[in-house]
Structure formats: structure tokens, C-alpha cells
Amino acid sequence: MYSNFISHIRKYVELDDNSIEVLHKYIKQTTLKKKEFLLKEGQICRSIHFVEQGCVRMYFTNNKMTEQTTQFALENWWISDFSSFIYSKPSEYFIQTVEKSVIISIDSIQFEAMLKELPQMERYLRIVMQRAWAAAQLRIKYMYELSKEEFYNHFCQSFPEFVQRVPQYMIASYLGLTPEYVSELRKKKL
Amino acid sequence: MYSNFISHIRKYVELDDNSIEVLHKYIKQTTLKKKEFLLKEGQICRSIHFVEQGCVRMYFTNNKMTEQTTQFALENWWISDFSSFIYSKPSEYFIQTVEKSVIISIDSIQFEAMLKELPQMERYLRIVMQRAWAAAQLRIKYMYELSKEEFYNHFCQSFPEFVQRVPQYMIASYLGLTPEYVSELRKKKL
């Protein structure tokens, strides 16, 4: 139970068995089927989520009424609409499972109580957020720098597991490509 | 001295006068002229920087050998190449002052020592990093969602101060537009 979650925290900070007991009070584990929602547009995002098992994506509905995926999270990644979570404003996103998933969630009230009782979680989350910021900087750089074909090739090289697990149309959406174009690029690579 | 820096920390965590004394050991304040560098491509980014006064930008040289600005930081913002800072790998970025600036820097060795001695700085930096992640999520959404004209108008509305202080060609680069196109949009707005 929670084994990925605990290992991930222990990668960065010390967490003894007593602290794990304390941590249990603040977190909620849920098993979700494929395509279930953790958040829907218009709701206030009240929790941050850790992917213990499975895969989750974040998307919004663009002005052409199609789903635009902006983020994926596989095992050991955190996902949330942080603007909605921090400022308590209605979200413009959906957060949905891509496959059957086990999710560990901490809601905003429990979050503050947990940080008070387990200050090492401040350090853990500072490190996680810092890495997420680094990843976002890189992502923004690629969005400026790479052609669509380069972006696709880079994605396949960097995250081969994603390409196996995630439907092609979601990857296309994430990369800002049409599914037809991804299909062409895929044929070219074979 | 450091007044923006101390006020910014105190917005989020308690910091008594003794702690400020301790903090002084770990930070370095530098006054830089316009267009001086905090980081150059190929160097390992060893510090994170807080803008006490002034304005700083981060850019890389793209394959057309032009400067592509990816980030600005005005007063009270942190800026760094976090991938280079965390993983000690050579940076692909330049970090340069846009105007005369006062910068507070913490290098990676001092950073760890500071966090050990002043654990409230873990909380402060967790909050800062969380907000930066939220801002990056929003930025990525705009990059998918908005047309170039919408992106420009949104930027002018959200950050009128930037538009006054930052040269037009840098804003154009940040928004992924040509300076000529920004000039046209500007005329349209007058």
C-alpha cells in the first residue's frame, strides 16, 4: 500500500515508520477505472494528486470544442491544477485517468495540517515543485525551438513508455499535432 | 537593503530579526548594469536569483542564431535555469539584465546550508516554486490556446508594466512574434 508514494518521498527526505503512520491520516487512496475524472472544468481543484499506479492526463476544451491535452502524469508524478488549488478559483481543466489508476490525494485542508505535523514534507514538496518548474522550463523551450516532427521524435525517445501506454490521439493533442500527422510520422519511423 | 526580498519572504512565512541576520550569511547582493549576464550558455548554473530591483530575462540562441526569450523576471520574482541548477549540467540559456538591476543570489552550497539553518525557507521556497509551477501551467495553456494577436493583447493587459519597461523586440521574441508584427499590433491598438 502506497509503496511508490513512500519510496518517492524517501528518495528526497527521511521518513521513519512513525511519520508514515502520521502521513496516513492526511492522504486518501482511490482506485479509479479508465477515463474517470479527478477534476472537471468549473470545479475548484481542492486536492493535489500523486500517481501511485496508472496514468492521468490534464486537458481543457479549446475553442474548437476539442480536447487539448497539456500534461500527462505516470507513476511517481504529481498532478493538479495549481492555479485553482492555490487561489481557489474555478478550474478550466479536466483531470482524467488514461488507464485504471491508483491515486493518492491530499486535500488543501489536510495539506496544511500535514505540513505542520511533518515539516520534512515541506522539503520533499519544495524539491518536487522545483523539479516540476525545471521540467516546465524545458517544455516551454521545446515549444519554441522544435519543429512538430522534432517534437514528436524527441517525445518518443524521451518517453518510450508513454508512447506504448497512451492512445495516439492524446499524444497528438499533447504535441499540438493532428492524429493524421502523428500517424504519418509513425509510418515514417517504421 | 534587501527590503523587497525580506518583505517577499514575510508574505509567506515568519522571519524574525535574528533569522534575517542568519539569512545575510547565505545571500549575495549584486548591482548589475543593463545587459550584464548572470549566466551564459555552456556554464553550469550554480545559483538561484531573486530580483530585488530591475528586470532580468532568460533566453537561448535558436537554430536561426537569434535570441529566443523564454522568461522575464521583474521585482520579487525568482529566476534560474533549474535543470542546470539541480542536475549540474551545462546550461543552454543566457540570463541577462534588461535594465540596471539589484540581484540577490544564493549559490547551491549556501542554499543547502541556509535550508538547514532556516527551515522556514523550505516552506517559503515550496510556496514560491508551487506558484511558479502554476504560472508555467497557465503559460503552456496560452501557448496552445491563444492566437498570436490574442497572446499579445493578453500580455499587454496582464503585464502593462512590462510593456513599458521592456524593449519591443524582446516582448516579440517572448511571444514568438516578429518585431514587425508587434509593431503592427501596437498601431492597431492606438
Short mmCIF file of C-alpha atoms in Angstrom, two decimals:
data_model
loop_
_atom_site.label_atom_id
_atom_site.label_comp_id
_atom_site.label_asym_id
_atom_site.label_seq_id
_atom_site.Cartn_x
_atom_site.Cartn_y
_atom_site.Cartn_z
CA MET A 1 0.00 0.00 0.00
CA TYR A 2 1.37 3.39 -1.03
CA SER A 3 4.73 1.79 -1.84
CA ASN A 4 5.61 4.09 -4.75
CA PHE A 5 4.49 7.11 -2.74
CA ILE A 6 6.62 6.27 0.30
CA SER A 7 9.67 5.35 -1.83
CA HIS A 8 9.36 8.61 -3.73
CA ILE A 9 9.32 10.65 -0.52
CA ARG A 10 12.25 8.64 0.89
CA LYS A 11 14.29 9.41 -2.25
CA TYR A 12 14.45 13.02 -1.06
CA VAL A 13 13.86 13.16 2.71
CA GLU A 14 13.95 10.94 5.77
CA LEU A 15 10.63 9.44 6.76
CA ASP A 16 10.62 6.98 9.64
CA ASP A 17 7.86 4.44 10.30
CA ASN A 18 6.14 6.68 12.85
CA SER A 19 6.00 9.50 10.33
CA ILE A 20 4.44 7.14 7.80
CA GLU A 21 1.72 6.39 10.35
CA VAL A 22 1.14 10.13 10.76
CA LEU A 23 1.13 10.63 6.98
CA HIS A 24 -1.67 8.04 6.60
CA LYS A 25 -4.04 10.40 8.43
CA TYR A 26 -3.72 13.02 5.73
CA ILE A 27 -3.85 11.11 2.48
CA LYS A 28 -6.62 9.33 0.63
CA GLN A 29 -6.04 6.47 -1.78
CA THR A 30 -8.56 5.86 -4.58
CA THR A 31 -8.68 3.27 -7.32
CA LEU A 32 -10.19 4.67 -10.49
CA LYS A 33 -11.24 3.00 -13.69
CA LYS A 34 -10.07 4.22 -17.10
CA LYS A 35 -11.49 7.64 -18.07
CA GLU A 36 -12.72 8.58 -14.59
CA PHE A 37 -12.36 12.21 -13.51
CA LEU A 38 -10.34 13.70 -10.64
CA LEU A 39 -11.41 17.21 -11.65
CA LYS A 40 -13.87 18.77 -14.09
CA GLU A 41 -13.89 22.23 -15.65
CA GLY A 42 -15.71 24.74 -13.41
CA GLN A 43 -14.91 22.90 -10.16
CA ILE A 44 -12.41 24.30 -7.68
CA CYS A 45 -9.42 22.00 -7.54
CA ARG A 46 -9.24 21.10 -3.84
CA SER A 47 -6.54 18.41 -3.98
CA ILE A 48 -3.13 17.56 -5.30
CA HIS A 49 -2.73 14.04 -6.67
CA PHE A 50 0.16 11.58 -6.78
CA VAL A 51 0.01 8.74 -9.32
CA GLU A 52 0.76 5.58 -7.32
CA GLN A 53 -0.14 3.39 -10.31
CA GLY A 54 -1.52 4.18 -13.74
CA CYS A 55 -1.64 7.24 -15.92
CA VAL A 56 -3.55 10.51 -15.75
CA ARG A 57 -3.86 13.46 -18.11
CA MET A 58 -4.90 17.08 -17.79
CA TYR A 59 -6.77 18.75 -20.64
CA PHE A 60 -9.02 21.67 -21.50
CA THR A 61 -11.69 22.09 -24.16
CA ASN A 62 -10.40 24.56 -26.73
CA ASN A 63 -12.49 27.00 -28.79
CA LYS A 64 -12.89 24.35 -31.50
CA MET A 65 -14.53 22.20 -28.79
CA THR A 66 -11.80 19.58 -28.99
CA GLU A 67 -9.82 18.26 -26.03
CA GLN A 68 -6.37 19.82 -25.75
CA THR A 69 -4.11 17.70 -23.51
CA THR A 70 -1.50 19.82 -21.71
CA GLN A 71 0.03 17.34 -19.26
CA PHE A 72 0.43 13.64 -18.53
CA ALA A 73 1.41 12.01 -15.25
CA LEU A 74 2.65 8.43 -14.95
CA GLU A 75 3.71 6.68 -11.73
CA ASN A 76 5.56 8.94 -9.24
CA TRP A 77 4.33 12.21 -10.73
CA TRP A 78 2.17 14.80 -9.04
CA ILE A 79 -0.68 16.40 -10.95
CA SER A 80 -3.11 19.19 -10.08
CA ASP A 81 -4.44 22.48 -11.41
CA PHE A 82 -2.17 24.55 -9.20
CA SER A 83 -3.75 27.94 -10.03
CA SER A 84 -7.15 26.62 -8.98
CA PHE A 85 -5.67 24.85 -5.92
CA ILE A 86 -3.72 27.90 -4.69
CA TYR A 87 -6.20 30.67 -5.48
CA SER A 88 -9.47 28.67 -5.00
CA LYS A 89 -10.77 29.71 -8.43
CA PRO A 90 -12.82 27.52 -10.78
CA SER A 91 -10.64 25.31 -12.92
CA GLU A 92 -10.51 25.48 -16.72
CA TYR A 93 -9.21 21.90 -16.82
CA PHE A 94 -10.29 18.30 -16.65
CA ILE A 95 -8.03 15.77 -14.92
CA GLN A 96 -8.87 12.26 -16.11
CA THR A 97 -7.36 8.78 -15.84
CA VAL A 98 -5.96 7.39 -19.10
CA GLU A 99 -5.95 3.83 -17.72
CA LYS A 100 -7.03 2.16 -14.48
CA SER A 101 -5.12 4.09 -11.80
CA VAL A 102 -4.38 4.21 -8.09
CA ILE A 103 -4.25 7.83 -6.95
CA ILE A 104 -3.10 9.31 -3.66
CA SER A 105 -4.77 12.64 -2.97
CA ILE A 106 -4.25 15.31 -0.33
CA ASP A 107 -6.89 17.99 0.01
CA SER A 108 -6.00 21.59 0.80
CA ILE A 109 -7.04 21.48 4.48
CA GLN A 110 -5.21 18.21 5.12
CA PHE A 111 -2.27 19.59 3.13
CA GLU A 112 -1.65 22.45 5.59
CA ALA A 113 -2.18 20.20 8.64
CA MET A 114 0.22 17.61 7.21
CA LEU A 115 2.93 20.23 6.58
CA LYS A 116 2.60 21.44 10.16
CA GLU A 117 2.95 17.95 11.63
CA LEU A 118 5.54 16.65 9.15
CA PRO A 119 7.87 19.51 8.25
CA GLN A 120 10.06 17.19 6.17
CA MET A 121 7.14 17.16 3.70
CA GLU A 122 7.83 20.87 3.07
CA ARG A 123 11.30 19.88 1.92
CA TYR A 124 10.02 16.95 -0.15
CA LEU A 125 7.40 19.12 -1.85
CA ARG A 126 9.85 22.00 -2.39
CA ILE A 127 12.11 19.54 -4.25
CA VAL A 128 9.17 18.12 -6.25
CA MET A 129 7.92 21.60 -7.21
CA GLN A 130 11.45 22.73 -8.14
CA ARG A 131 11.80 19.73 -10.47
CA ALA A 132 8.37 20.41 -11.94
CA TRP A 133 9.42 24.01 -12.63
CA ALA A 134 12.62 22.73 -14.29
CA ALA A 135 10.53 20.37 -16.46
CA ALA A 136 8.15 23.20 -17.39
CA GLN A 137 11.09 25.44 -18.41
CA LEU A 138 12.35 22.68 -20.70
CA ARG A 139 8.88 22.06 -22.09
CA ILE A 140 8.43 25.76 -22.92
CA LYS A 141 11.86 25.76 -24.61
CA TYR A 142 10.84 22.81 -26.82
CA MET A 143 7.57 24.55 -27.72
CA TYR A 144 9.63 27.47 -29.09
CA GLU A 145 12.51 25.51 -30.54
CA LEU A 146 11.42 22.26 -32.12
CA SER A 147 9.52 21.64 -35.33
CA LYS A 148 6.47 19.40 -34.97
CA GLU A 149 8.40 16.40 -36.33
CA GLU A 150 11.34 17.07 -33.97
CA PHE A 151 8.95 17.47 -31.03
CA TYR A 152 7.37 14.09 -31.82
CA ASN A 153 10.74 12.32 -32.24
CA HIS A 154 12.06 13.87 -29.05
CA PHE A 155 8.97 12.76 -27.17
CA CYS A 156 9.26 9.15 -28.44
CA GLN A 157 12.93 8.99 -27.46
CA SER A 158 12.44 10.58 -24.03
CA PHE A 159 9.26 8.76 -23.01
CA PRO A 160 9.04 5.43 -24.91
CA GLU A 161 6.73 4.07 -22.19
CA PHE A 162 4.18 6.83 -22.79
CA VAL A 163 4.02 6.04 -26.50
CA GLN A 164 3.15 2.42 -25.64
CA ARG A 165 0.57 3.24 -22.99
CA VAL A 166 -1.19 6.36 -24.21
CA PRO A 167 -3.61 6.45 -27.19
CA GLN A 168 -2.11 8.07 -30.27
CA TYR A 169 -4.76 10.83 -30.44
CA MET A 170 -3.89 12.00 -26.90
CA ILE A 171 -0.18 12.16 -27.73
CA ALA A 172 -1.05 14.08 -30.91
CA SER A 173 -3.11 16.55 -28.87
CA TYR A 174 -0.33 16.98 -26.29
CA LEU A 175 2.20 17.71 -29.05
CA GLY A 176 -0.17 20.10 -30.82
CA LEU A 177 -0.40 17.81 -33.88
CA THR A 178 -3.31 16.20 -35.69
CA PRO A 179 -3.75 12.42 -35.21
CA GLU A 180 -3.29 12.04 -39.00
CA TYR A 181 0.10 13.76 -38.86
CA VAL A 182 1.25 11.55 -35.94
CA SER A 183 0.12 8.53 -37.92
CA GLU A 184 2.24 9.67 -40.89
CA LEU A 185 5.28 10.28 -38.65
CA ARG A 186 4.83 6.84 -37.12
CA LYS A 187 4.82 5.17 -40.55
CA LYS A 188 7.96 7.12 -41.48
CA LYS A 189 9.73 5.72 -38.38
CA LEU A 190 8.84 2.08 -39.11
CA MET B 1 18.91 46.75 1.89
CA TYR B 2 17.12 43.61 0.67
CA SER B 3 13.78 45.22 1.54
CA ASN B 4 11.80 43.59 -1.28
CA PHE B 5 13.46 40.25 -0.55
CA ILE B 6 12.62 40.30 3.17
CA SER B 7 9.05 41.55 2.56
CA HIS B 8 8.51 38.81 -0.01
CA ILE B 9 9.63 36.10 2.41
CA ARG B 10 7.50 37.61 5.22
CA LYS B 11 4.43 37.48 2.96
CA TYR B 12 4.55 33.69 3.28
CA VAL B 13 6.47 32.74 6.44
CA GLU B 14 7.60 34.21 9.74
CA LEU B 15 11.12 35.59 9.76
CA ASP B 16 12.30 37.36 12.92
CA ASP B 17 15.21 39.80 13.07
CA ASN B 18 17.65 37.11 14.24
CA SER B 19 16.72 34.94 11.28
CA ILE B 20 17.35 37.87 8.95
CA GLU B 21 20.85 38.14 10.42
CA VAL B 22 21.37 34.44 9.74
CA LEU B 23 19.99 34.79 6.22
CA HIS B 24 22.55 37.52 5.43
CA LYS B 25 25.34 34.93 5.70
CA TYR B 26 23.92 32.96 2.79
CA ILE B 27 22.95 35.55 0.24
CA LYS B 28 24.92 37.81 -2.04
CA GLN B 29 23.63 41.12 -3.39
CA THR B 30 24.99 42.44 -6.67
CA THR B 31 24.20 45.59 -8.62
CA LEU B 32 24.40 45.00 -12.35
CA LYS B 33 24.28 47.38 -15.26
CA LYS B 34 21.90 46.89 -18.18
CA LYS B 35 22.73 43.86 -20.36
CA GLU B 36 25.10 42.20 -17.87
CA PHE B 37 24.98 38.41 -17.55
CA LEU B 38 24.09 36.24 -14.56
CA LEU B 39 24.56 33.09 -16.66
CA LYS B 40 25.90 32.22 -20.10
CA GLU B 41 25.21 29.20 -22.30
CA GLY B 42 27.61 26.35 -21.50
CA GLN B 43 28.13 27.37 -17.86
CA ILE B 44 26.65 25.34 -15.02
CA CYS B 45 24.01 27.42 -13.28
CA ARG B 46 25.23 27.45 -9.67
CA SER B 47 22.79 30.00 -8.22
CA ILE B 48 19.18 30.99 -7.98
CA HIS B 49 18.45 34.70 -8.29
CA PHE B 50 15.82 36.99 -6.78
CA VAL B 51 15.14 40.33 -8.49
CA GLU B 52 15.32 42.94 -5.71
CA GLN B 53 15.15 45.75 -8.24
CA GLY B 54 15.15 45.84 -12.02
CA CYS B 55 14.35 43.33 -14.72
CA VAL B 56 16.05 40.19 -16.00
CA ARG B 57 15.35 37.87 -18.90
CA MET B 58 16.29 34.31 -19.80
CA TYR B 59 16.91 33.40 -23.45
CA PHE B 60 18.56 30.85 -25.69
CA THR B 61 20.06 31.15 -29.15
CA ASN B 62 17.84 29.26 -31.57
CA ASN B 63 18.91 27.45 -34.73
CA LYS B 64 18.43 30.65 -36.73
CA MET B 65 21.03 32.19 -34.39
CA THR B 66 18.53 34.66 -33.00
CA GLU B 67 17.80 35.23 -29.31
CA GLN B 68 14.64 33.49 -28.14
CA THR B 69 13.44 34.96 -24.83
CA THR B 70 11.59 32.38 -22.72
CA GLN B 71 11.16 34.18 -19.39
CA PHE B 72 11.20 37.60 -17.77
CA ALA B 73 11.57 38.41 -14.08
CA LEU B 74 10.67 41.77 -12.56
CA GLU B 75 10.91 42.72 -8.85
CA ASN B 76 10.02 39.88 -6.44
CA TRP B 77 10.49 37.10 -8.98
CA TRP B 78 13.00 34.28 -8.83
CA ILE B 79 14.89 33.26 -11.94
CA SER B 80 17.34 30.45 -12.66
CA ASP B 81 17.95 27.61 -15.08
CA PHE B 82 16.56 25.00 -12.73
CA SER B 83 17.58 21.95 -14.81
CA SER B 84 21.18 23.15 -14.80
CA PHE B 85 20.98 24.13 -11.10
CA ILE B 86 19.51 20.80 -9.97
CA TYR B 87 21.40 18.38 -12.21
CA SER B 88 24.70 20.36 -12.52
CA LYS B 89 24.61 20.17 -16.31
CA PRO B 90 25.76 22.92 -18.69
CA SER B 91 23.05 25.46 -19.35
CA GLU B 92 21.54 26.14 -22.75
CA TYR B 93 20.44 29.58 -21.58
CA PHE B 94 21.66 33.10 -21.01
CA ILE B 95 20.29 35.08 -18.06
CA GLN B 96 20.79 38.80 -18.65
CA THR B 97 19.64 42.08 -17.08
CA VAL B 98 17.20 44.09 -19.21
CA GLU B 99 17.86 47.24 -17.16
CA LYS B 100 20.11 48.20 -14.24
CA SER B 101 19.22 45.64 -11.56
CA VAL B 102 19.88 44.65 -7.97
CA ILE B 103 20.02 40.88 -7.70
CA ILE B 104 20.08 38.64 -4.63
CA SER B 105 21.75 35.32 -5.37
CA ILE B 106 22.12 32.11 -3.38
CA ASP B 107 24.59 29.54 -4.65
CA SER B 108 23.88 25.82 -4.41
CA ILE B 109 26.20 25.14 -1.44
CA GLN B 110 24.87 28.11 0.54
CA PHE B 111 21.35 27.08 -0.49
CA GLU B 112 21.55 23.73 1.31
CA ALA B 113 23.25 25.25 4.37
CA MET B 114 20.61 28.00 4.54
CA LEU B 115 17.74 25.48 4.38
CA LYS B 116 19.31 23.50 7.22
CA GLU B 117 19.67 26.56 9.45
CA LEU B 118 16.41 28.28 8.45
CA PRO B 119 13.81 25.58 7.84
CA GLN B 120 11.09 28.22 7.28
CA MET B 121 12.90 28.93 3.99
CA GLU B 122 11.87 25.41 2.84
CA ARG B 123 8.26 26.49 3.28
CA TYR B 124 8.84 29.85 1.59
CA LEU B 125 10.56 28.25 -1.38
CA ARG B 126 7.95 25.46 -1.62
CA ILE B 127 5.29 28.16 -1.93
CA VAL B 128 7.36 30.12 -4.48
CA MET B 129 8.02 27.00 -6.58
CA GLN B 130 4.35 25.96 -6.40
CA ARG B 131 3.30 29.38 -7.71
CA ALA B 132 5.92 29.19 -10.44
CA TRP B 133 4.54 25.79 -11.48
CA ALA B 134 1.02 27.27 -11.54
CA ALA B 135 2.27 30.15 -13.73
CA ALA B 136 4.01 27.70 -16.08
CA GLN B 137 0.80 25.62 -16.42
CA LEU B 138 -1.08 28.76 -17.41
CA ARG B 139 1.66 29.83 -19.81
CA ILE B 140 1.62 26.43 -21.54
CA LYS B 141 -2.18 26.65 -21.83
CA TYR B 142 -1.91 30.06 -23.53
CA MET B 143 0.72 28.72 -25.93
CA TYR B 144 -1.81 26.10 -27.07
CA GLU B 145 -4.94 28.20 -26.90
CA LEU B 146 -4.36 31.77 -27.99
CA SER B 147 -3.71 33.16 -31.44
CA LYS B 148 -0.65 35.41 -31.72
CA GLU B 149 -2.80 38.54 -31.56
CA GLU B 150 -4.73 37.25 -28.53
CA PHE B 151 -1.45 36.30 -26.83
CA TYR B 152 -0.11 39.83 -27.36
CA ASN B 153 -3.31 41.51 -26.12
CA HIS B 154 -3.47 39.23 -23.11
CA PHE B 155 0.15 40.03 -22.27
CA CYS B 156 -0.43 43.81 -22.53
CA GLN B 157 -3.48 43.59 -20.26
CA SER B 158 -1.85 41.30 -17.69
CA PHE B 159 1.55 42.98 -17.51
CA PRO B 160 1.22 46.65 -18.57
CA GLU B 161 4.41 47.47 -16.64
CA PHE B 162 6.45 45.02 -18.72
CA VAL B 163 5.28 46.63 -21.95
CA GLN B 164 6.56 50.00 -20.68
CA ARG B 165 9.90 48.73 -19.41
CA VAL B 166 10.96 46.03 -21.85
CA PRO B 167 12.12 46.71 -25.45
CA GLN B 168 9.56 45.76 -28.06
CA TYR B 169 11.82 43.22 -29.79
CA MET B 170 12.24 41.26 -26.53
CA ILE B 171 8.48 41.11 -25.97
CA ALA B 172 8.06 40.00 -29.60
CA SER B 173 10.61 37.23 -29.05
CA TYR B 174 8.93 36.11 -25.80
CA LEU B 175 5.56 35.91 -27.54
CA GLY B 176 7.01 34.06 -30.55
CA LEU B 177 6.21 37.01 -32.88
CA THR B 178 8.35 39.11 -35.22
CA PRO B 179 9.09 42.69 -34.09
CA GLU B 180 7.31 43.89 -37.26
CA TYR B 181 4.13 42.02 -36.29
CA VAL B 182 4.21 43.50 -32.75
CA SER B 183 4.68 46.94 -34.26
CA GLU B 184 1.58 46.38 -36.44
CA LEU B 185 -0.47 45.17 -33.44
CA ARG B 186 0.66 48.21 -31.46
CA LYS B 187 -0.51 50.58 -34.19
CA LYS B 188 -3.83 48.74 -34.31
CA LYS B 189 -4.33 49.35 -30.56
CA LEU B 190 -3.62 53.10 -30.73
#
